[in-house]
Short mmCIF file of C-alpha atoms and ligand atoms in Angstrom, two decimals:
data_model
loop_
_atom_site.label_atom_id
_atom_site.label_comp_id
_atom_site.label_asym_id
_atom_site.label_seq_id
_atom_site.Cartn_x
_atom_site.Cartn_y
_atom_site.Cartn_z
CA UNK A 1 0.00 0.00 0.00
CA UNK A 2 1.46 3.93 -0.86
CA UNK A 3 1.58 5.17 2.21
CA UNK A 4 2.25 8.34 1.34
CA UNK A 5 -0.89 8.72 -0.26
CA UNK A 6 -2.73 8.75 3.16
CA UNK A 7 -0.30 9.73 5.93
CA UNK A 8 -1.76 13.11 6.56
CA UNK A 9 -5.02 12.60 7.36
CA UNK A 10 -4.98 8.73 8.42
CA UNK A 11 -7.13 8.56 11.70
CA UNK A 12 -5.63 6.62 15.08
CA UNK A 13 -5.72 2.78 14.98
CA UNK A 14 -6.79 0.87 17.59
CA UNK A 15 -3.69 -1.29 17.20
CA UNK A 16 -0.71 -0.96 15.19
CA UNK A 17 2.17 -3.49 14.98
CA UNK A 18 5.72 -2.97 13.47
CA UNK A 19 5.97 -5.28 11.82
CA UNK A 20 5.33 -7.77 9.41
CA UNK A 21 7.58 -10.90 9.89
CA UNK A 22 6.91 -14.30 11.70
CA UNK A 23 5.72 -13.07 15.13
CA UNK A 24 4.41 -9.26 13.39
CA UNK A 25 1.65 -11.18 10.43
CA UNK A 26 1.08 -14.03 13.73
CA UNK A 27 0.05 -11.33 16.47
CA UNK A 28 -2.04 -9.48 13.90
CA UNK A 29 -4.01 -12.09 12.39
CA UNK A 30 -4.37 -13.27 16.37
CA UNK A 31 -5.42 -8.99 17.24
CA UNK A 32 -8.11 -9.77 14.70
CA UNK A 33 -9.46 -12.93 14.76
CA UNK A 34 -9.80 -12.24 18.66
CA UNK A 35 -12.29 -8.94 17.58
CA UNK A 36 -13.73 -10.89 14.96
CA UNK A 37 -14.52 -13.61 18.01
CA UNK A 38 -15.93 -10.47 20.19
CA UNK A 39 -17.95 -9.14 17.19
CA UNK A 40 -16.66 -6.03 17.70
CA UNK A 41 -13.96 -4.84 14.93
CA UNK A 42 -11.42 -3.22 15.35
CA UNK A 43 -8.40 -1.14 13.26
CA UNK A 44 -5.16 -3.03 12.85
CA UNK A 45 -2.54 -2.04 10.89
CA UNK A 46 0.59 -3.54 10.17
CA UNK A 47 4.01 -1.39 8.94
CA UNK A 48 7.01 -3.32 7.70
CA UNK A 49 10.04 -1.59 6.38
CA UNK A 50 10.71 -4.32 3.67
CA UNK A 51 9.47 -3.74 -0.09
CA UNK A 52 8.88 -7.68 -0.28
CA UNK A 53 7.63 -8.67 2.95
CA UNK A 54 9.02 -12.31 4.96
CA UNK A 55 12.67 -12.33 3.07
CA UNK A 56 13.40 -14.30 6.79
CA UNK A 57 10.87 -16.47 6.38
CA UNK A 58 11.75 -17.50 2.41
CA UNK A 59 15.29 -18.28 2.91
CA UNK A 60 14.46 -20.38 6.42
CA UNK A 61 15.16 -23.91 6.58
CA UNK A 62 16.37 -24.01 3.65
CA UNK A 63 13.94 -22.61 1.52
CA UNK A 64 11.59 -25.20 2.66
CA UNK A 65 11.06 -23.33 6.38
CA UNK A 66 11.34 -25.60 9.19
CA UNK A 67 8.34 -24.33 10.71
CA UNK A 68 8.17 -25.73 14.32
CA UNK A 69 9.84 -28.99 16.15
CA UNK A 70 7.50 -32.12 17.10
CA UNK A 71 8.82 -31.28 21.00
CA UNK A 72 9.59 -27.78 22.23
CA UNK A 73 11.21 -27.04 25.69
CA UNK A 74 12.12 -24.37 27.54
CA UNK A 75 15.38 -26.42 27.04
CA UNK A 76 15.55 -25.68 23.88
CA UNK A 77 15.97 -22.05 24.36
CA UNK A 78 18.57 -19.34 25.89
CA UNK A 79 18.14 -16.02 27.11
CA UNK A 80 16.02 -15.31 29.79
CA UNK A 81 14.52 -17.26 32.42
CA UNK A 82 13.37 -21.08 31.57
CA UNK A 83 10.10 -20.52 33.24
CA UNK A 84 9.31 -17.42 32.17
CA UNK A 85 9.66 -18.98 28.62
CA UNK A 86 7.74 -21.84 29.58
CA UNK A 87 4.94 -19.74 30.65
CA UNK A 88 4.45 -18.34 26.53
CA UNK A 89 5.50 -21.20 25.06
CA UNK A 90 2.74 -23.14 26.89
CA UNK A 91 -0.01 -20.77 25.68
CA UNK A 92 0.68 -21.70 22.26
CA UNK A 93 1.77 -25.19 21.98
CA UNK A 94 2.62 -27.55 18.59
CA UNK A 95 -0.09 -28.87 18.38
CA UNK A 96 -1.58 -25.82 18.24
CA UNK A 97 0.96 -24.59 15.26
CA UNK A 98 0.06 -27.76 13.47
CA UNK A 99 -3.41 -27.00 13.91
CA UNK A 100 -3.35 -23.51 12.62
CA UNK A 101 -1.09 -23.93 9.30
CA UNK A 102 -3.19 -27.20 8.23
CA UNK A 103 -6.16 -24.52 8.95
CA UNK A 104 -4.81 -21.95 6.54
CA UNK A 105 -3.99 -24.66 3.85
CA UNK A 106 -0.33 -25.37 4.59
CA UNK A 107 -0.21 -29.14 6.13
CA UNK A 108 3.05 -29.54 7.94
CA UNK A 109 4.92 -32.74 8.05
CA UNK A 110 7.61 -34.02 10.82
CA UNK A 111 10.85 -35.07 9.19
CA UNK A 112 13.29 -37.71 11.07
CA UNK A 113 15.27 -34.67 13.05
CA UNK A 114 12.20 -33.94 14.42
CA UNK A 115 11.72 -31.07 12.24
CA UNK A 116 8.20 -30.09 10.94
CA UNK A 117 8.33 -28.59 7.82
CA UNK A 118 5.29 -27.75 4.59
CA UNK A 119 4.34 -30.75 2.63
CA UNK A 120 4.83 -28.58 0.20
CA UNK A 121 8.40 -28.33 0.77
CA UNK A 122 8.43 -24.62 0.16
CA UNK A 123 8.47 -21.30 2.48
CA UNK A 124 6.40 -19.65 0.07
CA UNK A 125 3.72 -21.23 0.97
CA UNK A 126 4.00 -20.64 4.64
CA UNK A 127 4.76 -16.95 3.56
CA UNK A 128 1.46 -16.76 1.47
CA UNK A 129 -0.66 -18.50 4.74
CA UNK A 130 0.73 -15.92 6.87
CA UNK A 131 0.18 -12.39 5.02
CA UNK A 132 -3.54 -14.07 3.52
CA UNK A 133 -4.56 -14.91 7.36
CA UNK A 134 -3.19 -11.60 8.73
CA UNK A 135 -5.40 -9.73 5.88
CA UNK A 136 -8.22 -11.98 6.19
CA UNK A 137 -8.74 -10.97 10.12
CA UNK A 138 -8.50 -7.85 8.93
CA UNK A 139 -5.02 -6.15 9.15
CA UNK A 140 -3.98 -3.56 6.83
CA UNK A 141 -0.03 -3.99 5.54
CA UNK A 142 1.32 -0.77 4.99
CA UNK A 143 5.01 -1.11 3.04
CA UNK A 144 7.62 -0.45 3.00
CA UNK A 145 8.06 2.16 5.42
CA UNK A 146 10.46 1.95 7.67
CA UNK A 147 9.92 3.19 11.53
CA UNK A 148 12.43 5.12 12.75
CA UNK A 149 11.23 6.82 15.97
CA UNK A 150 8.38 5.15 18.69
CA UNK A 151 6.81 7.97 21.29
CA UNK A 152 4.12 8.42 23.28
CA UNK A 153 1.79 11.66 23.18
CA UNK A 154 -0.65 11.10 25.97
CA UNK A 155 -2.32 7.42 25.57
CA UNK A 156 -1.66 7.88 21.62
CA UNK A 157 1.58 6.16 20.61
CA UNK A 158 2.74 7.85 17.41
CA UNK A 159 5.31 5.68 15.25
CA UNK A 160 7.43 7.87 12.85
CA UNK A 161 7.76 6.34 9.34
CA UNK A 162 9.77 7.83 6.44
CA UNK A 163 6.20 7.97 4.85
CA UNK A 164 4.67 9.96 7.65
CA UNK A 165 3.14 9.36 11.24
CA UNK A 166 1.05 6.81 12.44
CA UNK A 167 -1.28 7.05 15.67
CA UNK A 168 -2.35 3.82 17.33
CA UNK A 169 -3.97 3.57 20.82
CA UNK A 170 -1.93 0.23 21.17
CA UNK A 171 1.43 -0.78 19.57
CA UNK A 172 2.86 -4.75 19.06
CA UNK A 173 6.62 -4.24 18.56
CA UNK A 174 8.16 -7.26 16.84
CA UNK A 175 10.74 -6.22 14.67
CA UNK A 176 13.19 -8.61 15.48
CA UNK A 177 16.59 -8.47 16.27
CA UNK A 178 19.79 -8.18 14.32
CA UNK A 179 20.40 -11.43 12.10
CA UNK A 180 20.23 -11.12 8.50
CA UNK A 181 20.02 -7.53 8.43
CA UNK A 182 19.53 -7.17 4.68
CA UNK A 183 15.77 -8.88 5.22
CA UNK A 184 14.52 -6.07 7.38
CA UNK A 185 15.52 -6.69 10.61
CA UNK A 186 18.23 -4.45 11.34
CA UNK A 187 18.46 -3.29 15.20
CA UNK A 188 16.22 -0.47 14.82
CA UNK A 189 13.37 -1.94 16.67
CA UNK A 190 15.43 -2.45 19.64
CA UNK A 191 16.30 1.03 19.74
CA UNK A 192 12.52 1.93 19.03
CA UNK A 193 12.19 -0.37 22.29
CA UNK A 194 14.89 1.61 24.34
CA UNK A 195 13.40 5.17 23.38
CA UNK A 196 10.10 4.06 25.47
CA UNK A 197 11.94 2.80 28.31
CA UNK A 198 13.19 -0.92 28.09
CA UNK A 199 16.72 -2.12 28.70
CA UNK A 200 18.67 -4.12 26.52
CA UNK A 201 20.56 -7.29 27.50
CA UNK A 202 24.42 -6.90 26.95
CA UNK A 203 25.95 -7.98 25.12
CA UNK A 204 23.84 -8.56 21.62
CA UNK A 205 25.38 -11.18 20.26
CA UNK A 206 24.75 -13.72 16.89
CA UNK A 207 23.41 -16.92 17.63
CA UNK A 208 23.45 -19.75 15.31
CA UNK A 209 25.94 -18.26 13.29
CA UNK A 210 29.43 -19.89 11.68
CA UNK A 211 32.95 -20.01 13.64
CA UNK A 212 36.00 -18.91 12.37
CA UNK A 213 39.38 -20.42 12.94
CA UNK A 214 42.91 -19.32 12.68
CA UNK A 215 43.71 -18.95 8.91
CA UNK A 216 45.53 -22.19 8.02
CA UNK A 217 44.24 -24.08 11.38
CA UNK A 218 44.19 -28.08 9.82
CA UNK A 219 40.88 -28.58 10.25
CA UNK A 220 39.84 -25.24 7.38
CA UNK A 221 41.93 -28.41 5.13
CA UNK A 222 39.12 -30.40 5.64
CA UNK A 223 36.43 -28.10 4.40
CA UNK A 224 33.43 -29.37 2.76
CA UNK A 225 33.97 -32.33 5.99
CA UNK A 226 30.39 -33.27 7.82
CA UNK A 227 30.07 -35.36 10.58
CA UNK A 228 28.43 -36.00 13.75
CA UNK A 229 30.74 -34.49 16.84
CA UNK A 230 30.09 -33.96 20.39
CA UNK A 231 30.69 -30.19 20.91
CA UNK A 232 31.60 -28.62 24.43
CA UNK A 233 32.42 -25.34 25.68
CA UNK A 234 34.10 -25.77 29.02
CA UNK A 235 35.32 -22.47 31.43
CA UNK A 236 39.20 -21.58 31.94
CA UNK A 237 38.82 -24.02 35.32
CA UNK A 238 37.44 -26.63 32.80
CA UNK A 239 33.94 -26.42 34.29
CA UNK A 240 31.07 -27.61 31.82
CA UNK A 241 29.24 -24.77 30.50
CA UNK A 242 27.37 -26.31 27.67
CA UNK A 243 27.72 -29.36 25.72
CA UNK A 244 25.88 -30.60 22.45
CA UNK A 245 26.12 -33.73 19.73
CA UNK A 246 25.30 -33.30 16.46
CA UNK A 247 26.55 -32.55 12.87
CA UNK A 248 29.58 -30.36 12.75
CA UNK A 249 30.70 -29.06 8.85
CA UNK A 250 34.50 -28.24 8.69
CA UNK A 251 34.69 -25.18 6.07
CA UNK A 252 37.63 -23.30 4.87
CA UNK A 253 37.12 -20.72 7.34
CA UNK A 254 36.22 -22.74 10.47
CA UNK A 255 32.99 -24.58 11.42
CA UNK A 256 29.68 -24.40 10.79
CA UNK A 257 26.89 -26.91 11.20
CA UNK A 258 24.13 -27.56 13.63
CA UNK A 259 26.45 -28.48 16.38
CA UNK A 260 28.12 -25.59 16.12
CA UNK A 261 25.99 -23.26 15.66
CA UNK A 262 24.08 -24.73 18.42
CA UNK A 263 27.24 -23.56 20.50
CA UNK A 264 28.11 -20.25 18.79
CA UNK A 265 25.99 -18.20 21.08
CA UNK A 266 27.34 -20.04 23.87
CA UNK A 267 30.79 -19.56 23.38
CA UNK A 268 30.11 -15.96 22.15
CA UNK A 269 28.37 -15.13 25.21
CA UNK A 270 30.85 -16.50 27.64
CA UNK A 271 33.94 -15.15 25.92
CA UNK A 272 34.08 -11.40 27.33
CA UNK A 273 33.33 -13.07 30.98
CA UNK A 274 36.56 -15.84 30.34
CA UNK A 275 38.55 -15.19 27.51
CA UNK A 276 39.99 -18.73 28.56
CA UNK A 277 36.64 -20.44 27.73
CA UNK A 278 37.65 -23.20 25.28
CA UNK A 279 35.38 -24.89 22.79
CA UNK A 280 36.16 -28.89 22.43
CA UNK A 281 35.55 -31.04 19.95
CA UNK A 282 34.86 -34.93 20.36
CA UNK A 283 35.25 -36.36 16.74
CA UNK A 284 34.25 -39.54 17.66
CA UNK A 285 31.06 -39.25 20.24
CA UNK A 286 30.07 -41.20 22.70
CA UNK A 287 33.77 -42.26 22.75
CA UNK A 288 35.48 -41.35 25.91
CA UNK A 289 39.46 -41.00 26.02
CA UNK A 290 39.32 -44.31 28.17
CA UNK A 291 37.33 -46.23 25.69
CA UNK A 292 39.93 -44.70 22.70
CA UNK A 293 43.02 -45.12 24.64
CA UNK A 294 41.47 -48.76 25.31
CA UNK A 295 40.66 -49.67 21.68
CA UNK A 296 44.37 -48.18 20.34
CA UNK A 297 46.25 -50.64 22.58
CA UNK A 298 43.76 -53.49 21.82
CA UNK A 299 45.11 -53.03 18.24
CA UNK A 300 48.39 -52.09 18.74
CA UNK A 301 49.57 -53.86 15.82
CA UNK A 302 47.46 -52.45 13.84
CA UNK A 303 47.89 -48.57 14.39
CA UNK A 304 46.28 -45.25 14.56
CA UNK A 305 45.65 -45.27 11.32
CA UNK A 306 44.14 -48.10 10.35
CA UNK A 307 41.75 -47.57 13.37
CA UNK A 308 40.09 -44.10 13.14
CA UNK A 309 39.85 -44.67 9.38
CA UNK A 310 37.32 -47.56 10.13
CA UNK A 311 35.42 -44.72 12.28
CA UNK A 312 35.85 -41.48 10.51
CA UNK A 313 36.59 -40.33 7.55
CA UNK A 314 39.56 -41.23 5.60
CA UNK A 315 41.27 -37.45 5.15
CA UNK A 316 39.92 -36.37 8.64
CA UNK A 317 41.46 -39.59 10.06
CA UNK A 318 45.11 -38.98 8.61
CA UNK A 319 45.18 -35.44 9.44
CA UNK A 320 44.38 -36.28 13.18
CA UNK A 321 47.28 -38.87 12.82
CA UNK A 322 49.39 -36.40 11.39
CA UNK A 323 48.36 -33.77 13.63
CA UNK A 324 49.36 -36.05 16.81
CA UNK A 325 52.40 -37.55 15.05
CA UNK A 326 51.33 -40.57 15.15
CA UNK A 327 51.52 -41.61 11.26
CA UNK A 328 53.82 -44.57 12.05
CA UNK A 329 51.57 -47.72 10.51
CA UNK A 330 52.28 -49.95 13.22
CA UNK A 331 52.83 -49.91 16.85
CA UNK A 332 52.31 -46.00 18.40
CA UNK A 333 54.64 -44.89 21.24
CA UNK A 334 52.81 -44.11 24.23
CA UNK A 335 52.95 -40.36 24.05
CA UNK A 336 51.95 -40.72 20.55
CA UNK A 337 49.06 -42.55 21.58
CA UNK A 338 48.02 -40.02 24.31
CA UNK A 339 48.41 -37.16 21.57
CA UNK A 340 45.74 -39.33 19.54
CA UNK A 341 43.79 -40.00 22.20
CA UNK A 342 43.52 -36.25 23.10
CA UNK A 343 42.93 -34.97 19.75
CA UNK A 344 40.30 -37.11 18.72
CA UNK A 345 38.25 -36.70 22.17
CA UNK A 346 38.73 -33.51 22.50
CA UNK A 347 40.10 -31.18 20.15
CA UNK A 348 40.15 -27.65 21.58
CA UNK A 349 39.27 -25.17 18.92
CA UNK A 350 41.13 -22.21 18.83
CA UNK A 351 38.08 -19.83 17.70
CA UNK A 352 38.80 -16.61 16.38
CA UNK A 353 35.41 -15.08 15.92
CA UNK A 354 32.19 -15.51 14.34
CA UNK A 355 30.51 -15.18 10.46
CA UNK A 356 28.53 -12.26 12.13
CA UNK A 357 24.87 -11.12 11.76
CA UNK A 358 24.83 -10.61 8.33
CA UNK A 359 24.70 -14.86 8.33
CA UNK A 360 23.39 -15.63 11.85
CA UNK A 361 19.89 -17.17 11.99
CA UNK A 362 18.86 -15.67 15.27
CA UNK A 363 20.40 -13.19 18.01
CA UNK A 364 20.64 -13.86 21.55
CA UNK A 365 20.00 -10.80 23.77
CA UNK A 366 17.06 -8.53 23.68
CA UNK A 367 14.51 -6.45 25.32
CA UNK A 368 14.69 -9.16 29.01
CA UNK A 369 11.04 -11.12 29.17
CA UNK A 370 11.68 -9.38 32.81
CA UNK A 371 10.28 -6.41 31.46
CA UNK A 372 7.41 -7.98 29.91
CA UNK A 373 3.70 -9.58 31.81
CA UNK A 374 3.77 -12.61 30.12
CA UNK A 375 -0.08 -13.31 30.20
CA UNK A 376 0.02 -10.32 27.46
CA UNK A 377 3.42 -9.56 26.61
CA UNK A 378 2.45 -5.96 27.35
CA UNK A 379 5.54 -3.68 28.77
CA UNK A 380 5.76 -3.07 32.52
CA UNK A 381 7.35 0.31 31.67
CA UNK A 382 5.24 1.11 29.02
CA UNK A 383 1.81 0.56 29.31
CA UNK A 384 0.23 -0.12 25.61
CA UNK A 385 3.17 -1.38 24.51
CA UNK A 386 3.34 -5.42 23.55
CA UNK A 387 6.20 -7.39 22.45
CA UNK A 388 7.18 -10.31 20.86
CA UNK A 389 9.46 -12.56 18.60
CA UNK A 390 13.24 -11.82 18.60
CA UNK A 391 13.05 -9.04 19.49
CA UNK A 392 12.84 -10.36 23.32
CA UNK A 393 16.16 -12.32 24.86
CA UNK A 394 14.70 -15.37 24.20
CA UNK A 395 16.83 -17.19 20.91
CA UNK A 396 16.04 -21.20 20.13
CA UNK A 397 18.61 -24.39 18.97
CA UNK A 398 18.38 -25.05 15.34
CA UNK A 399 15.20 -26.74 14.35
CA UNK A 400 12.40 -24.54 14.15
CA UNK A 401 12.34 -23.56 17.52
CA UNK A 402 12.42 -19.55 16.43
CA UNK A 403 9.83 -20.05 14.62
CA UNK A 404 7.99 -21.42 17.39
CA UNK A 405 8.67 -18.67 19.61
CA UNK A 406 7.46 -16.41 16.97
CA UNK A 407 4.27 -18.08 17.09
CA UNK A 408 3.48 -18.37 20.80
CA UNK A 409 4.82 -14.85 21.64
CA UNK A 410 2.82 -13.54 18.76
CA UNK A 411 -0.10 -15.19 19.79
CA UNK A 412 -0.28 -14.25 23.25
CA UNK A 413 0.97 -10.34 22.26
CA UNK A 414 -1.64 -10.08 19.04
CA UNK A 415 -5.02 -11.17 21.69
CA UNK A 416 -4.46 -9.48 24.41
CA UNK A 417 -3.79 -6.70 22.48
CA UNK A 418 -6.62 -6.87 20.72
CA UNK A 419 -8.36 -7.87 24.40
CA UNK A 420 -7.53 -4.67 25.41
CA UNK A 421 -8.15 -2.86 23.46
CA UNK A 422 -12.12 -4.41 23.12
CA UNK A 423 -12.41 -3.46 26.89
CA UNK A 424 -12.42 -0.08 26.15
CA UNK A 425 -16.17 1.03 24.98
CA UNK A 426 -16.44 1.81 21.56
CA UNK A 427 -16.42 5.85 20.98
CA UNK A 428 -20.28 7.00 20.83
CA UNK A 429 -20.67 8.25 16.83
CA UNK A 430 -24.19 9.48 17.43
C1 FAD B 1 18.87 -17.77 7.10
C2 FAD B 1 17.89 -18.01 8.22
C3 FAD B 1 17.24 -19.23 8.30
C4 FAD B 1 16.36 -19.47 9.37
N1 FAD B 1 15.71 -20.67 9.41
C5 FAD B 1 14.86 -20.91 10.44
C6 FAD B 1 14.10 -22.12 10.47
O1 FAD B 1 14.11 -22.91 9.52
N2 FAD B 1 13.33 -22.35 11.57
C7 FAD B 1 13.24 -21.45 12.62
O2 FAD B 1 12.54 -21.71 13.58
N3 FAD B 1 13.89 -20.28 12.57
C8 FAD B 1 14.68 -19.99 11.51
N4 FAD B 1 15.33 -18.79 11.45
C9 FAD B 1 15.06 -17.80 12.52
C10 FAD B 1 13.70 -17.13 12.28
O3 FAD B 1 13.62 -16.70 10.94
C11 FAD B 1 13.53 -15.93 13.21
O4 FAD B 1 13.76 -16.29 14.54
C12 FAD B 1 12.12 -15.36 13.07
O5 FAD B 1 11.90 -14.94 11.76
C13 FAD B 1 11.94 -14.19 14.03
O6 FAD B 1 10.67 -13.63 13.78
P1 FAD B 1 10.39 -12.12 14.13
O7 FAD B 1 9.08 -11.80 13.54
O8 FAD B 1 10.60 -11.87 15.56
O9 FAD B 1 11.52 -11.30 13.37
P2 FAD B 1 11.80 -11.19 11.83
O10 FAD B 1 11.32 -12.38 11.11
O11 FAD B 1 13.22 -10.81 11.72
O12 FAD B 1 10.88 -10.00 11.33
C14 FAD B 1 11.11 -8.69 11.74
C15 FAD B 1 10.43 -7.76 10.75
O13 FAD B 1 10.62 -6.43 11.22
C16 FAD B 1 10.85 -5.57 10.12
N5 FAD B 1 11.50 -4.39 10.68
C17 FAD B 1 12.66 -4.34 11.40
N6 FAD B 1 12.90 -3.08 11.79
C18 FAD B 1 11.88 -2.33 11.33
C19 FAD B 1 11.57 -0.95 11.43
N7 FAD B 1 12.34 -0.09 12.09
N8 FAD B 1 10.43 -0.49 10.83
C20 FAD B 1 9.61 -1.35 10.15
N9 FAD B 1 9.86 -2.66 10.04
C21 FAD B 1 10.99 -3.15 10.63
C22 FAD B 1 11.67 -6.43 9.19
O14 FAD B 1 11.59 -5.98 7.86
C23 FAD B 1 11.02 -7.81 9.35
O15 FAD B 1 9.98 -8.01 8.43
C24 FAD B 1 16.17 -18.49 10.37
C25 FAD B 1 16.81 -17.27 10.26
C26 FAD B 1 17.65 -17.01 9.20
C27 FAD B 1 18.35 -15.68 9.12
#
């Protein structure tokens, strides 16, 4: 829609919501379905500063958007408090998601990872669900227009656009938080959150986002590499601060893969607290160093070598030999079995940094759910206000838990928005 055309004279909505991604086009079509439910309409509009709305949700999962995960957990997500995450996620469960996409024509189905993703196979589809149900309950999509400045002028919240003001009694902020930044989702809104009184969690950091290793480090030789790895992040006193198996891809920069992305905002988070925090990597898990150490002198005769490449791969194999000097083919000297040993149970990565929003899939940090009632994701410092979706400190493991979040929190943030905003009488026209 031009919004210039109407930004003079365009009268005060009764909710607005910046802006139109995953939780924005959820908490909308939720606003309106729960005044369509009252029989009471009511004006909803919803601003997004992209020209082609949901780039996020296109390129997610692969194109084919993992949409939710067959179990979701508090577990499953960082940030801020387990139960206070708990407490949304419960009010809009998977079953629930399933429910609501099979609704709006998009059937989901649950892959072997536990994934759920479109029969269709395609996040265009779950796009075209999303923005069709939003406008169906009635929400107007004004775009693009980016928001630059959120104030308050009495009980009137007035949200300044490059295309001119907008007046809403109630706002739904869910402009996400800094990954991908070419989609949309740039920072802005948590500034826009700041300017009415929240706090920010520091630091902002990217989660699920590539690590990089020293330039030349042996394992950016093995690029292309994937495997399943037991990933750890342990503290300078070699305390266990997370730990996760999965796959881990070896690139030519450093690592990527759910494993470790499923770490990065881990170790990214605990590096400015411990710069001696030390990522480990156990190429061989479920394998101990006892059970290794065990199995090399078992086979003694046989070698390293000849072992590992019956359990890994053939170049990753050598290259660990190599690395631990032990490429003799026969019998391994005892240091040069403890080097194996050691290497191939736990390989401390040397990290040097991260691929950086502009490749992340989520953030971790936010506006703290501290600052939030969670029975209506409304502010406690600014009444009027609701929030939801990345935006908060609340980021998910890979595997549709985002998504998931973006759901529930824009569920619970789009009806009791709309709730409230039923409870006050209708203005008397005669
Ligand atoms: C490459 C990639 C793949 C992913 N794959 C998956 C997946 O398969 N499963 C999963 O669960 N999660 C996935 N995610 C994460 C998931 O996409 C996000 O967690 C989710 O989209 C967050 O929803 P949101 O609505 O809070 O924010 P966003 O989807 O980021 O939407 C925010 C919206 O706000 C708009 N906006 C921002 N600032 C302003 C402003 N100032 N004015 C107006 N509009 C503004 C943006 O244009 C955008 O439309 C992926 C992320 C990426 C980057």
């Amino acid at each position: 829609m031009d919004l210039l055309a109407h930004s003079a004279r365009r009268p005060r909505r009764d909710i607005l919501v910046i802006a139109a991604g995953a939780a924005g086009l959820f908490a909308a079509t939720w606003a309106g379905r729960t005044a369509t439910a009252a029989g009471r309409p009511i004006t909803i509009t919803a601003v997004d500063t992209a020209r082609k709305l949901g780039a996020k949700i296109l390129v997610a999962g692969g194109g084919r958007c993992n949409v939710t995960h067959e179990r979701v957990a508090e577990a499953d997500y960082a940030g801020s408090s387990p139960a206070a995450i708990r407490k949304v996620l419960r009010r809009f469960t998977v079953a629930e998601t399933v429910a609501w996409f099979e609704a709006a024509g998009v059937p989901l189905k649950v892959e072997d990872t536990g994934k759920l993703f479109p029969t269709s196979d395609s996040a265009r589809t779950v796009l075209d669900a999303l923005v069709r149900e939003a406008t169906r309950a009635g929400t107007e999509l004004v775009h693009p227009a980016r928001v630059t400045q959120l104030g308050k002028e009495g009980d009137c919240f007035v949200a300044t656009t490059e295309a001119g003001d907008l007046r809403a009694s109630r706002v739904i902020l869910c402009t996400g938080g800094k990954s991908l930044p070419k989609s949309g989702s740039d920072g802005t809104g948590l500034r826009l959150a700041q300017s009415l009184g929240h706090s920010l969690t520091s630091p902002i950091v990217p989660s699920l986002v590539p690590l990089l290793l020293p330039t030349g480090h042996w394992i950016t030789t093995l690029s292309g590499l994937t495997l399943p790895t037991a990933v750890t992040l342990r503290s300078a006193t070699g305390k266990k601060l997370f730990a996760t198996t999965g796959s881990t891809l070896c690139t030519h920069v450093g690592l990527s893969g759910p494993a470790i992305l499923d770490a990065s905002r881990h170790w990214l988070m605990t590096r400015d607290a411990d710069a001696a925090a030390t990522l480990w990597l156990n190429w061989l898990p479920g394998e101990s160093p006892e059970s290794i150490d065990r199995l090399l002198v078992e086979h003694q005769r046989r070698g390293g070598l000849a072992l590992l490449r019956e359990r890994l791969p053939d170049r990753l194999a050598r290259t660990l030999c190599q690395q631990a000097e032990a490429v003799a083919g026969g019998d391994l000297s005892r240091e040069a079995r403890k080097r194996l040993v050691s290497l191939v149970t736990a390989t401390p990565l040397p990290i040097t940094g991260d691929r950086g929003f502009a490749v992340a899939e989520a953030t971790a940090g936010g506006v703290p759910l501290a600052e939030v009632r969670l029975e209506s994701m409304e502010s406690r410092v600014c009444p009027g206000l609701h929030l939801a979706g990345e935006l908060l400190d609340v980021d998910g493991r890979i595997g549709g838990f985002n998504f998931q979040w973006a759901w529930a929190s824009g569920f619970v943030a789009g009806s009791a928005a709309a709730a409230a905003a039923l409870a006050v009488p209708p203005v008397s026209t005669s």
